[in-house]
Coordinates of C-alpha atoms and ligand atoms in Angstrom, one line a residue:
X1 CA 82.7 96.4 79.7
X2 CA 84.3 93.8 77.5
X3 CA 82.6 90.7 76.2
X4 CA 84.8 88.3 78.3
X5 CA 83.8 86.1 81.1
X6 CA 82.7 88.2 84.1
X7 CA 84.9 88.5 87.2
X8 CA 83.6 90.3 90.3
X9 CA 86.1 91.2 93.0
X10 CA 85.7 93.2 96.2
X11 CA 87.8 94.7 99.0
X12 CA 86.2 95.0 102.4
X13 CA 84.5 98.4 102.7
X14 CA 86.7 100.3 105.2
X15 CA 85.4 101.9 108.3
X16 CA 85.0 105.5 107.2
X17 CA 86.2 107.0 110.5
X18 CA 89.7 105.4 110.3
X19 CA 92.7 107.1 108.8
X20 CA 93.8 104.9 105.8
X21 CA 97.0 102.9 106.6
X22 CA 99.3 100.3 105.3
X23 CA 96.8 97.5 106.0
X24 CA 94.0 99.1 103.9
X25 CA 96.5 99.9 101.1
X26 CA 97.6 96.3 101.1
X27 CA 94.1 94.8 100.7
X28 CA 93.3 97.3 97.9
X29 CA 96.6 96.7 96.1
X30 CA 96.1 93.0 96.2
X31 CA 92.6 93.3 94.7
X32 CA 93.9 95.8 92.2
X33 CA 96.6 93.5 90.9
X34 CA 94.1 90.7 90.5
X35 CA 91.5 92.9 88.8
X36 CA 94.1 94.3 86.4
X37 CA 95.4 90.8 85.6
X38 CA 91.9 89.6 84.8
X39 CA 91.1 92.6 82.6
X40 CA 94.4 92.1 80.7
X41 CA 93.4 88.5 80.3
X42 CA 90.1 89.5 78.6
X43 CA 87.8 89.2 81.6
X44 CA 84.8 91.5 82.1
X45 CA 85.8 92.9 85.5
X46 CA 83.8 94.6 88.2
X47 CA 86.1 95.7 91.0
X48 CA 84.4 97.3 94.0
X49 CA 85.7 99.1 97.1
X50 CA 84.3 101.8 99.3
X51 CA 83.5 102.9 102.9
X52 CA 81.4 101.4 105.7
X53 CA 79.6 104.4 107.2
X54 CA 77.0 103.2 109.7
X55 CA 77.1 101.9 113.2
X56 CA 78.0 102.9 116.7
X57 CA 81.7 103.4 116.0
X58 CA 81.1 105.9 113.3
X59 CA 78.4 107.6 115.3
X60 CA 80.8 108.1 118.1
X61 CA 83.6 109.4 115.9
X62 CA 81.1 111.9 114.4
X63 CA 80.0 113.0 117.9
X64 CA 83.6 113.4 118.9
X65 CA 84.2 115.6 115.8
X66 CA 81.1 117.7 116.7
X67 CA 79.4 116.8 113.4
X68 CA 76.2 115.2 112.3
X69 CA 77.0 111.6 111.3
X70 CA 76.3 112.1 107.6
X71 CA 78.3 115.4 107.5
X72 CA 81.1 113.6 109.2
X73 CA 81.0 110.7 106.7
X74 CA 80.9 113.1 103.7
X75 CA 84.1 114.6 104.9
X76 CA 86.1 111.6 105.8
X77 CA 85.0 109.2 103.1
X78 CA 87.2 111.2 100.8
X79 CA 90.3 110.0 102.7
X80 CA 89.7 106.5 101.3
X81 CA 89.1 107.8 97.8
X82 CA 92.4 109.6 98.0
X83 CA 94.1 106.4 99.2
X84 CA 92.7 104.5 96.2
X85 CA 94.0 107.1 93.8
X86 CA 97.3 107.3 95.6
X87 CA 97.9 103.5 95.3
X88 CA 96.8 103.5 91.7
X89 CA 93.7 101.3 92.4
X90 CA 91.6 100.7 89.3
X91 CA 88.3 100.1 91.1
X92 CA 85.2 100.4 88.9
X93 CA 82.9 101.6 91.8
X94 CA 83.5 103.2 95.1
X95 CA 80.4 102.5 97.3
X96 CA 79.3 104.4 100.4
X97 CA 76.9 102.6 102.6
X98 CA 75.0 105.9 103.2
X99 CA 74.0 106.0 99.6
X100 CA 70.3 105.7 98.9
X101 CA 70.8 102.7 96.6
X102 CA 72.5 100.9 99.5
X103 CA 69.8 101.7 102.1
X104 CA 67.3 100.2 99.6
X105 CA 69.4 97.1 99.1
X106 CA 69.9 96.5 102.8
X107 CA 66.2 96.8 103.5
X108 CA 65.4 94.5 100.6
X109 CA 67.7 91.8 101.9
X110 CA 66.2 92.1 105.4
X111 CA 62.8 91.7 103.9
X112 CA 63.9 88.7 101.8
X113 CA 65.4 87.0 104.8
X114 CA 62.4 87.8 107.0
X115 CA 60.0 86.6 104.3
X116 CA 61.6 83.1 104.1
X117 CA 61.5 80.3 106.7
X118 CA 64.7 78.7 108.1
X119 CA 65.5 75.1 107.1
X120 CA 63.7 74.1 110.3
X121 CA 60.5 75.9 109.1
X122 CA 60.9 78.7 111.6
X123 CA 60.9 82.5 111.1
X124 CA 64.4 83.6 110.0
X125 CA 64.1 86.8 111.9
X126 CA 62.4 87.2 115.3
X127 CA 62.1 89.9 117.9
X128 CA 63.8 89.3 121.3
X129 CA 66.2 91.0 123.7
X130 CA 70.0 91.0 123.5
X131 CA 71.9 90.8 126.7
X132 CA 75.6 90.2 126.2
X133 CA 79.0 91.7 125.2
X134 CA 79.6 94.0 122.4
X135 CA 82.9 95.4 121.1
X136 CA 82.3 98.8 119.4
X137 CA 85.7 98.7 117.7
X138 CA 85.0 95.4 116.0
X139 CA 81.2 96.1 115.8
X140 CA 80.8 92.5 117.0
X141 CA 78.9 90.6 119.6
X142 CA 80.9 88.1 121.7
X143 CA 79.9 85.2 123.9
X144 CA 81.3 85.2 127.5
X145 CA 83.4 82.1 126.6
X146 CA 85.1 84.0 123.8
X147 CA 86.4 86.9 125.9
X148 CA 90.0 87.1 127.0
X149 CA 91.6 89.1 129.9
X150 CA 93.5 92.3 128.9
X151 CA 96.7 93.4 130.5
X152 CA 94.7 95.5 132.9
X153 CA 92.6 92.5 133.9
X154 CA 89.5 93.8 132.1
X155 CA 87.5 91.5 129.8
X156 CA 88.4 92.0 126.1
X157 CA 87.4 90.7 122.7
X158 CA 89.8 88.2 121.2
X159 CA 91.0 91.1 118.9
X160 CA 91.9 93.1 122.0
X161 CA 89.0 95.5 121.6
X162 CA 87.2 96.8 124.7
X163 CA 83.8 95.2 125.3
X164 CA 80.7 96.6 126.9
X165 CA 77.6 94.9 128.3
X166 CA 74.6 95.6 126.2
X167 CA 70.9 94.9 127.0
X168 CA 68.3 96.1 124.5
X169 CA 65.4 94.9 122.4
X170 CA 66.8 93.3 119.2
X171 CA 65.8 91.3 116.2
X172 CA 67.6 88.0 115.9
X173 CA 68.6 86.1 112.8
X174 CA 68.1 82.4 113.3
X175 CA 71.7 81.5 112.6
X176 CA 71.5 78.3 114.6
X177 CA 69.1 76.8 112.0
X178 CA 71.7 77.4 109.3
X179 CA 74.5 75.3 110.8
X180 CA 73.9 72.2 108.6
X181 CA 73.3 74.4 105.5
X182 CA 76.6 76.1 106.0
X183 CA 78.5 72.9 106.6
X184 CA 77.0 71.4 103.5
X185 CA 78.0 74.4 101.5
X186 CA 81.6 74.3 102.7
X187 CA 81.6 70.6 101.9
X188 CA 80.3 71.1 98.4
X189 CA 82.6 74.1 97.8
X190 CA 86.0 73.2 99.1
X191 CA 87.5 76.4 97.6
X192 CA 85.0 78.7 99.2
X193 CA 87.3 79.7 102.0
X194 CA 91.0 80.2 101.4
X195 CA 93.7 79.6 102.5
X196 CA 93.0 76.1 103.8
X197 CA 94.0 77.0 107.4
X198 CA 91.2 79.6 107.5
X199 CA 88.8 77.1 106.1
X200 CA 89.6 74.6 108.9
X201 CA 89.0 77.3 111.5
X202 CA 85.7 78.3 110.1
X203 CA 84.5 74.7 109.8
X204 CA 85.4 73.9 113.3
X205 CA 83.7 77.1 114.6
X206 CA 80.5 76.2 112.8
X207 CA 80.7 72.6 113.9
X208 CA 80.9 73.8 117.5
X209 CA 77.3 75.1 117.1
X210 CA 76.0 78.6 116.3
X211 CA 74.0 81.0 118.4
X212 CA 71.3 83.2 116.8
X213 CA 72.7 86.5 115.9
X214 CA 71.5 89.9 117.0
X215 CA 70.8 91.9 113.8
X216 CA 69.3 95.1 115.1
X217 CA 70.2 97.8 117.6
X218 CA 68.0 100.2 119.5
X219 CA 70.3 102.2 121.7
X220 CA 71.4 104.5 118.8
X221 CA 69.9 105.4 115.4
X222 CA 72.9 105.7 113.0
X223 CA 72.0 102.9 110.6
X224 CA 69.6 101.6 108.1
X225 CA 66.1 101.6 109.6
X226 CA 64.6 98.1 110.0
X227 CA 61.7 97.7 107.6
X228 CA 58.4 98.0 109.5
X229 CA 60.1 99.0 112.8
X230 CA 62.2 102.1 112.5
X231 CA 62.9 102.1 116.3
X232 CA 65.6 99.6 115.3
X233 CA 68.5 100.1 113.0
X234 CA 70.1 97.1 111.2
X235 CA 73.2 95.6 112.7
X236 CA 76.0 97.3 110.8
X237 CA 77.6 94.1 109.5
X238 CA 74.3 93.0 107.8
X239 CA 74.2 96.4 106.2
X240 CA 77.9 96.5 105.4
X241 CA 78.1 93.0 103.8
X242 CA 75.1 93.9 101.6
X243 CA 77.3 96.5 99.8
X244 CA 78.6 93.7 97.6
X245 CA 75.1 93.2 96.3
X246 CA 74.2 96.9 96.1
X247 CA 76.9 97.5 93.6
X248 CA 75.3 95.0 91.2
X249 CA 72.0 96.7 91.3
X250 CA 70.3 94.5 93.9
X251 CA 67.4 94.4 94.7
X252 CA 66.8 94.6 91.0
X253 CA 67.7 91.0 90.3
X254 CA 66.9 91.7 86.6
X255 CA 69.6 94.4 86.5
X256 CA 72.2 93.7 83.9
X257 CA 75.0 94.0 86.4
X258 CA 73.3 91.7 88.9
X259 CA 72.8 89.1 86.2
X260 CA 76.4 89.5 85.0
X261 CA 78.3 89.7 88.3
X262 CA 76.4 88.0 91.1
X263 CA 77.6 85.8 92.8
X264 CA 80.9 87.5 93.3
X265 CA 84.0 85.6 92.2
X266 CA 86.1 86.7 95.2
X267 CA 85.8 88.7 98.4
X268 CA 89.3 89.6 99.5
X269 CA 89.4 90.3 103.3
X270 CA 91.8 90.5 106.1
X271 CA 92.0 87.5 108.5
X272 CA 90.2 89.6 111.1
X273 CA 86.9 89.5 109.4
X274 CA 86.7 85.9 108.2
X275 CA 83.7 85.0 110.5
X276 CA 81.6 87.8 109.0
X277 CA 82.3 86.8 105.5
X278 CA 82.4 83.0 105.8
X279 CA 79.7 82.3 108.3
X280 CA 77.2 85.2 108.6
X281 CA 77.3 86.4 105.0
X282 CA 76.6 83.0 103.3
X283 CA 73.9 82.3 106.0
X284 CA 72.2 85.7 105.2
X285 CA 72.4 85.0 101.5
X286 CA 71.0 81.5 101.8
X287 CA 68.2 82.7 104.0
X288 CA 67.4 85.5 101.5
X289 CA 67.4 82.8 98.7
X290 CA 70.4 84.4 97.0
X291 CA 73.5 82.8 95.6
X292 CA 76.6 82.6 97.8
X293 CA 79.9 84.1 96.5
X294 CA 82.4 81.7 95.0
X295 CA 85.3 82.5 97.2
X296 CA 86.5 84.4 100.3
X297 CA 90.3 84.8 100.5
X298 CA 91.7 85.9 103.9
X299 CA 95.1 87.6 103.7
X300 CA 97.5 88.0 106.6
X301 CA 98.4 90.8 108.9
X302 CA 101.3 93.3 108.6
X303 CA 103.3 94.3 111.6
X304 CA 105.6 97.3 111.3
X305 CA 109.2 96.9 112.3
X306 CA 108.2 93.9 114.3
X307 CA 105.3 95.6 116.2
X308 CA 101.6 95.7 115.8
X309 CA 100.8 99.0 114.0
X310 CA 99.1 101.5 116.1
X311 CA 98.8 105.3 116.5
X312 CA 99.7 105.1 120.1
X313 CA 103.0 103.2 119.4
X314 CA 103.9 105.8 116.9
X315 CA 104.5 103.3 114.1
X316 CA 101.3 104.0 112.2
X317 CA 102.2 103.9 108.5
X318 CA 100.2 106.1 106.2
X319 CA 100.1 105.2 102.5
X320 CA 100.8 108.8 101.5
X321 CA 104.1 108.8 103.4
X322 CA 105.2 105.5 101.8
X323 CA 104.4 106.6 98.3
X324 CA 106.2 109.9 98.8
X325 CA 109.2 108.1 100.0
X326 CA 109.5 105.1 97.8
X327 CA 107.1 105.6 94.9
X328 CA 103.8 103.9 94.3
X329 CA 105.0 100.9 92.3
X330 CA 107.9 100.1 94.6
X331 CA 105.4 99.9 97.5
X332 CA 103.0 97.8 95.5
X333 CA 105.7 95.5 94.4
X334 CA 107.1 95.1 98.0
X335 CA 103.7 94.3 99.5
X336 CA 102.9 91.7 96.9
X337 CA 106.4 90.1 96.6
X338 CA 107.5 90.1 100.2
X339 CA 105.1 87.6 101.7
X340 CA 103.0 84.7 100.6
X341 CA 99.4 86.0 100.2
X342 CA 97.5 84.6 103.2
X343 CA 100.5 84.8 105.6
X344 CA 101.5 87.5 108.1
X345 CA 104.5 89.7 107.4
X346 CA 106.6 92.5 108.7
X347 CA 107.0 95.9 107.0
X348 CA 110.5 97.2 107.6
X349 CA 112.4 99.9 105.9
X350 CA 115.3 97.6 105.4
X351 CA 113.2 95.0 103.6
X352 CA 111.6 97.7 101.4
X353 CA 114.9 99.2 100.4
X354 CA 116.3 95.7 99.8
X355 CA 113.6 94.9 97.3
X356 CA 113.8 98.3 95.6
X357 CA 117.6 98.2 95.1
X358 CA 117.7 94.5 94.4
X359 CA 114.7 93.2 92.4
X360 CA 113.6 96.5 90.9
X361 CA 116.7 98.7 90.3
X362 CA 119.4 96.1 90.0
X363 CA 117.5 93.4 88.2
X364 CA 114.6 94.7 86.1
X365 CA 115.6 98.4 85.9
X366 CA 119.1 97.5 84.9
X367 CA 118.0 95.0 82.3
X368 CA 115.7 97.5 80.6
X369 CA 118.2 100.3 80.7
X370 CA 121.1 98.2 79.3
X371 CA 119.1 96.8 76.5
X372 CA 117.3 100.0 75.5
X373 CA 120.5 102.1 75.6
X374 CA 122.3 99.6 73.4
X375 CA 119.5 99.7 70.9
X376 CA 119.8 103.5 70.9
X377 CA 123.5 103.7 70.5
X378 CA 124.2 100.6 68.5
X379 CA 121.2 100.5 66.2
X380 CA 120.3 104.2 65.9
X381 CA 117.2 103.8 68.1
X382 CA 115.5 101.3 65.7
X383 CA 114.5 97.8 66.7
X384 CA 117.0 95.6 64.8
X385 CA 116.0 92.8 62.5
X386 CA 116.6 89.3 64.0
X387 CA 118.5 86.7 62.0
X388 CA 118.5 83.0 62.5
X389 CA 117.9 82.1 66.2
X390 CA 120.4 80.1 68.2
X391 CA 119.5 77.8 71.0
X392 CA 120.2 80.5 73.6
X393 CA 117.8 82.9 71.9
X394 CA 115.1 80.2 71.5
X395 CA 115.5 79.3 75.2
X396 CA 115.1 82.9 76.5
X397 CA 112.1 83.5 74.2
X398 CA 110.5 80.2 75.3
X399 CA 110.8 81.1 78.9
X400 CA 109.3 84.5 78.3
X401 CA 106.4 82.9 76.3
X402 CA 105.8 80.4 79.0
X403 CA 105.2 83.1 81.6
X404 CA 101.5 83.8 80.9
X405 CA 100.4 80.2 81.6
X406 CA 102.5 80.1 84.8
X407 CA 101.2 83.5 85.9
X408 CA 97.6 82.4 85.3
X409 CA 98.1 79.4 87.6
X410 CA 99.6 81.6 90.3
X411 CA 96.9 84.3 90.0
X412 CA 94.1 81.7 90.2
X413 CA 95.1 81.1 93.8
X414 CA 96.0 84.1 94.1
X415 CA 99.7 83.7 94.9
X416 CA 101.1 87.2 94.0
X417 CA 104.5 86.5 95.4
X418 CA 104.9 83.4 93.2
X419 CA 103.6 85.2 90.1
X420 CA 106.2 87.9 90.7
X421 CA 108.9 85.3 91.4
X422 CA 108.2 83.6 88.1
X423 CA 108.4 86.9 86.2
X424 CA 111.6 87.8 87.9
X425 CA 113.1 84.4 87.0
X426 CA 112.9 85.5 83.4
X427 CA 114.4 88.9 84.3
X428 CA 117.3 86.9 85.7
X429 CA 117.5 84.7 82.6
X430 CA 117.6 87.8 80.4
X431 CA 120.3 89.4 82.5
X432 CA 122.4 86.3 82.3
X433 CA 121.8 86.2 78.5
X434 CA 123.1 89.7 78.1
X435 CA 126.3 88.8 80.0
X436 CA 126.8 85.6 78.0
X437 CA 126.1 87.2 74.6
X438 CA 128.1 90.3 75.2
X439 CA 126.4 92.5 72.7
X440 CA 129.1 95.2 73.3
X441 CA 131.6 92.8 71.7
X442 CA 129.2 91.7 68.9
X443 CA 128.9 95.3 67.9
X444 CA 132.5 95.1 66.7
X445 CA 132.6 91.5 65.5
X446 CA 129.2 90.5 64.2
X447 CA 126.5 93.1 63.7
X448 CA 124.0 90.6 62.3
X449 CA 124.2 88.6 65.5
X450 CA 124.0 91.8 67.5
X451 CA 120.6 92.5 65.9
X452 CA 119.3 89.0 66.8
X453 CA 120.5 89.3 70.4
X454 CA 119.1 92.8 71.0
X455 CA 115.8 91.9 69.3
X456 CA 115.5 88.8 71.4
X457 CA 116.1 90.9 74.5
X458 CA 113.6 93.6 73.5
X459 CA 111.0 90.9 72.8
X460 CA 111.6 89.3 76.2
X461 CA 111.3 92.7 77.9
X462 CA 108.0 93.3 76.0
X463 CA 106.7 90.1 77.6
X464 CA 108.0 91.1 81.0
X465 CA 106.5 94.6 80.8
X466 CA 103.1 93.3 79.7
X467 CA 103.0 90.8 82.5
X468 CA 104.2 93.3 85.1
X469 CA 101.4 95.7 84.4
X470 CA 99.0 94.3 87.1
X471 CA 101.6 94.8 89.8
X472 CA 103.5 97.9 88.8
X473 CA 101.2 99.6 86.3
X474 CA 102.9 103.0 86.1
X475 CA 106.4 101.6 85.5
X476 CA 105.2 98.9 83.1
X477 CA 103.4 101.6 81.1
X478 CA 106.6 103.6 81.0
X479 CA 108.6 100.6 79.7
X480 CA 106.0 99.7 77.1
X481 CA 106.1 103.3 75.9
X482 CA 109.8 103.0 75.5
X483 CA 109.2 99.9 73.3
X484 CA 106.8 102.0 71.2
X485 CA 104.0 99.5 72.0
X486 CA 100.6 101.1 71.2
X487 CA 98.0 101.1 74.0
X488 CA 95.8 98.6 72.1
X489 CA 98.7 96.1 72.1
X490 CA 99.3 95.7 75.8
X491 CA 96.9 93.0 76.9
X492 CA 97.7 89.4 77.3
X493 CA 96.3 88.5 73.8
X494 CA 99.0 90.8 72.4
X495 CA 101.7 88.4 73.9
X496 CA 101.0 86.2 70.9
X497 CA 102.3 88.9 68.5
X498 CA 105.9 90.1 68.3
X499 CA 107.8 93.4 68.0
X500 CA 108.2 94.8 64.5
X501 CA 111.8 95.3 63.4
X502 CA 112.5 98.8 62.3
X503 CA 110.2 100.4 64.9
X504 CA 111.7 103.6 66.2
X505 CA 112.2 103.6 69.9
X506 CA 112.3 106.8 72.0
X507 CA 115.4 107.7 74.0
X508 CA 115.4 105.4 77.1
X509 CA 114.8 106.8 80.6
X510 CA 115.4 104.8 83.7
X511 CA 112.5 102.9 85.2
X512 CA 113.0 101.8 88.9
X513 CA 115.6 104.2 90.3
X514 CA 117.8 103.0 93.2
X515 CA 116.7 104.2 96.6
X516 CA 119.4 106.3 98.2
X517 CA 118.9 107.2 101.9
X518 CA 118.7 111.0 102.2
X519 CA 121.7 112.3 104.1
X520 CA 121.0 112.6 107.8
X521 CA 120.1 116.1 108.9
X522 CA 123.1 117.8 110.5
Ligands
LIG1 O1 86.6 95.6 109.0 N1 97.5 94.2 107.9 O2 86.8 97.6 108.0 P1 88.3 98.1 108.4 C1 96.8 93.8 106.8 N2 84.3 97.8 107.8 N3 95.6 94.2 106.6 C2 95.0 95.1 107.4 C3 95.6 95.5 108.6 C4 97.0 95.1 108.8 N4 97.7 95.4 109.9 N5 94.8 96.4 109.2 C5 93.7 96.4 108.4 C6 86.2 96.5 108.4 N6 93.8 95.6 107.3 C7 84.7 96.5 108.0 C8 84.6 95.6 106.7 S1 83.2 94.5 104.8 C9 81.6 94.2 104.5 C10 83.2 95.5 106.2 C11 92.8 95.5 106.2 O3 88.4 99.5 108.1 C12 92.2 94.1 106.2 O4 91.7 93.8 104.9 O5 88.6 97.7 109.8 C13 91.0 94.2 107.0 O6 90.1 93.2 106.7 C14 90.5 95.5 106.6 O7 91.7 96.3 106.5 C15 89.6 96.1 107.7 O8 89.2 97.3 107.4

């Protein structure tokens, strides 16, 4: 922990029974880039991810696997830890909802909600009977009016998930009494839901009126027991959302982490789970008398080669396969650069290879390789001493020095694609500067000027590498090693310093190799 201003960021916790795929990797990579950016900017970051392990869906997968639910979860939760390692995710905690601390937190929030009255002076939680539709895949209740007709004519959830009719005793959360409270909260916090389009959807959904929400189930037992009535288990979304509190030490509201990090600065979620995070979650928190997170950002959805990703279509993309094929940083870069954060996009091999060979190999990789090789061969591997700067040098350095402020603005949204675009504009400026200054000629005509040009370029690359760290951490580290920058000099505060002439640089090795298609098998 550093002394900086706290920043608490979360991914959704992933359903433990799923095989990790491109979509999970995307959410994690986006959060990771933001978490790393904030750390480098001196913030005291708590970055949480983990697995969602209770509920009917997981219970069914465990049964299908012939295992007790916990044993099943113990085995498969590892798949998501492996995915986070593979994608170079720098999470501070990995939470599992089957952990004791989480069961305690979930029961505590239930009791806090039940112990308070709704804004209309009624019990927040009451016992009743649920009779309605439920989609196990979404772990969500749906009203008749929300259902759509599937291709087979059967009723479906709007997500396309199968629904089943459920009738069972259930506790209800008096969501209907929180309508005004929620609308007032959205009004007072215009940035709570991003992007704007999602905010509008949520506001009109809530304005349309809210039904009370079933928050316990009795037809299976794989969940957190309801305090005082263990025949019921808590609705998995109430338990799952509470993970964000558990990680801060809740229910111990005096815990240092709770006091430091709650309310969360940003929950990053896919657009599929906006209602849970922007309607149910703030209502639960207000009912429990707890603070509401500052922001929920809903990102878009990836299709693969133009189609919805699914195992049955055979276009399921596993992160492992991507990383083996393209390398982790290329995949991270592609995901964050290819589409505006918040919009949908398509994952195609052509687009990935285009970015690798264009932005990465041709632009950034080539810049670094050219400059570092020239310092090796023209300056004996030592950073040259700059002389008096000319306008062209000043301009390039000024654009490099202006990057941090611009990146901060983009990352506050967050608009990863624009932050990267901004950094790559300077990559382009630097490449043009090399071509204009022709250091290979200066070497013969003006060695003092050669030193200034190569120093200017090295210093620009230092800025670029420091700012690229959140997005392509492994490659940026390689590049910073090649500039002999000590580990303590790689944060954004270090941007205010400058390279020391005379520093010995190691022999350069390529960063961002070109992607060459393997020859087709005969
Ligand atoms: O919803 N494109 O977990 P989950 C982009 N357990 N992102 C995608 C995607 C795609 N095609 N597919 C999935 C749950 N995602 C709950 C969350 S939180 C308290 C509980 C991403 O395993 C996206 O972030 O279904 C989505 O929100 C998340 O994976 C859903 O993961």
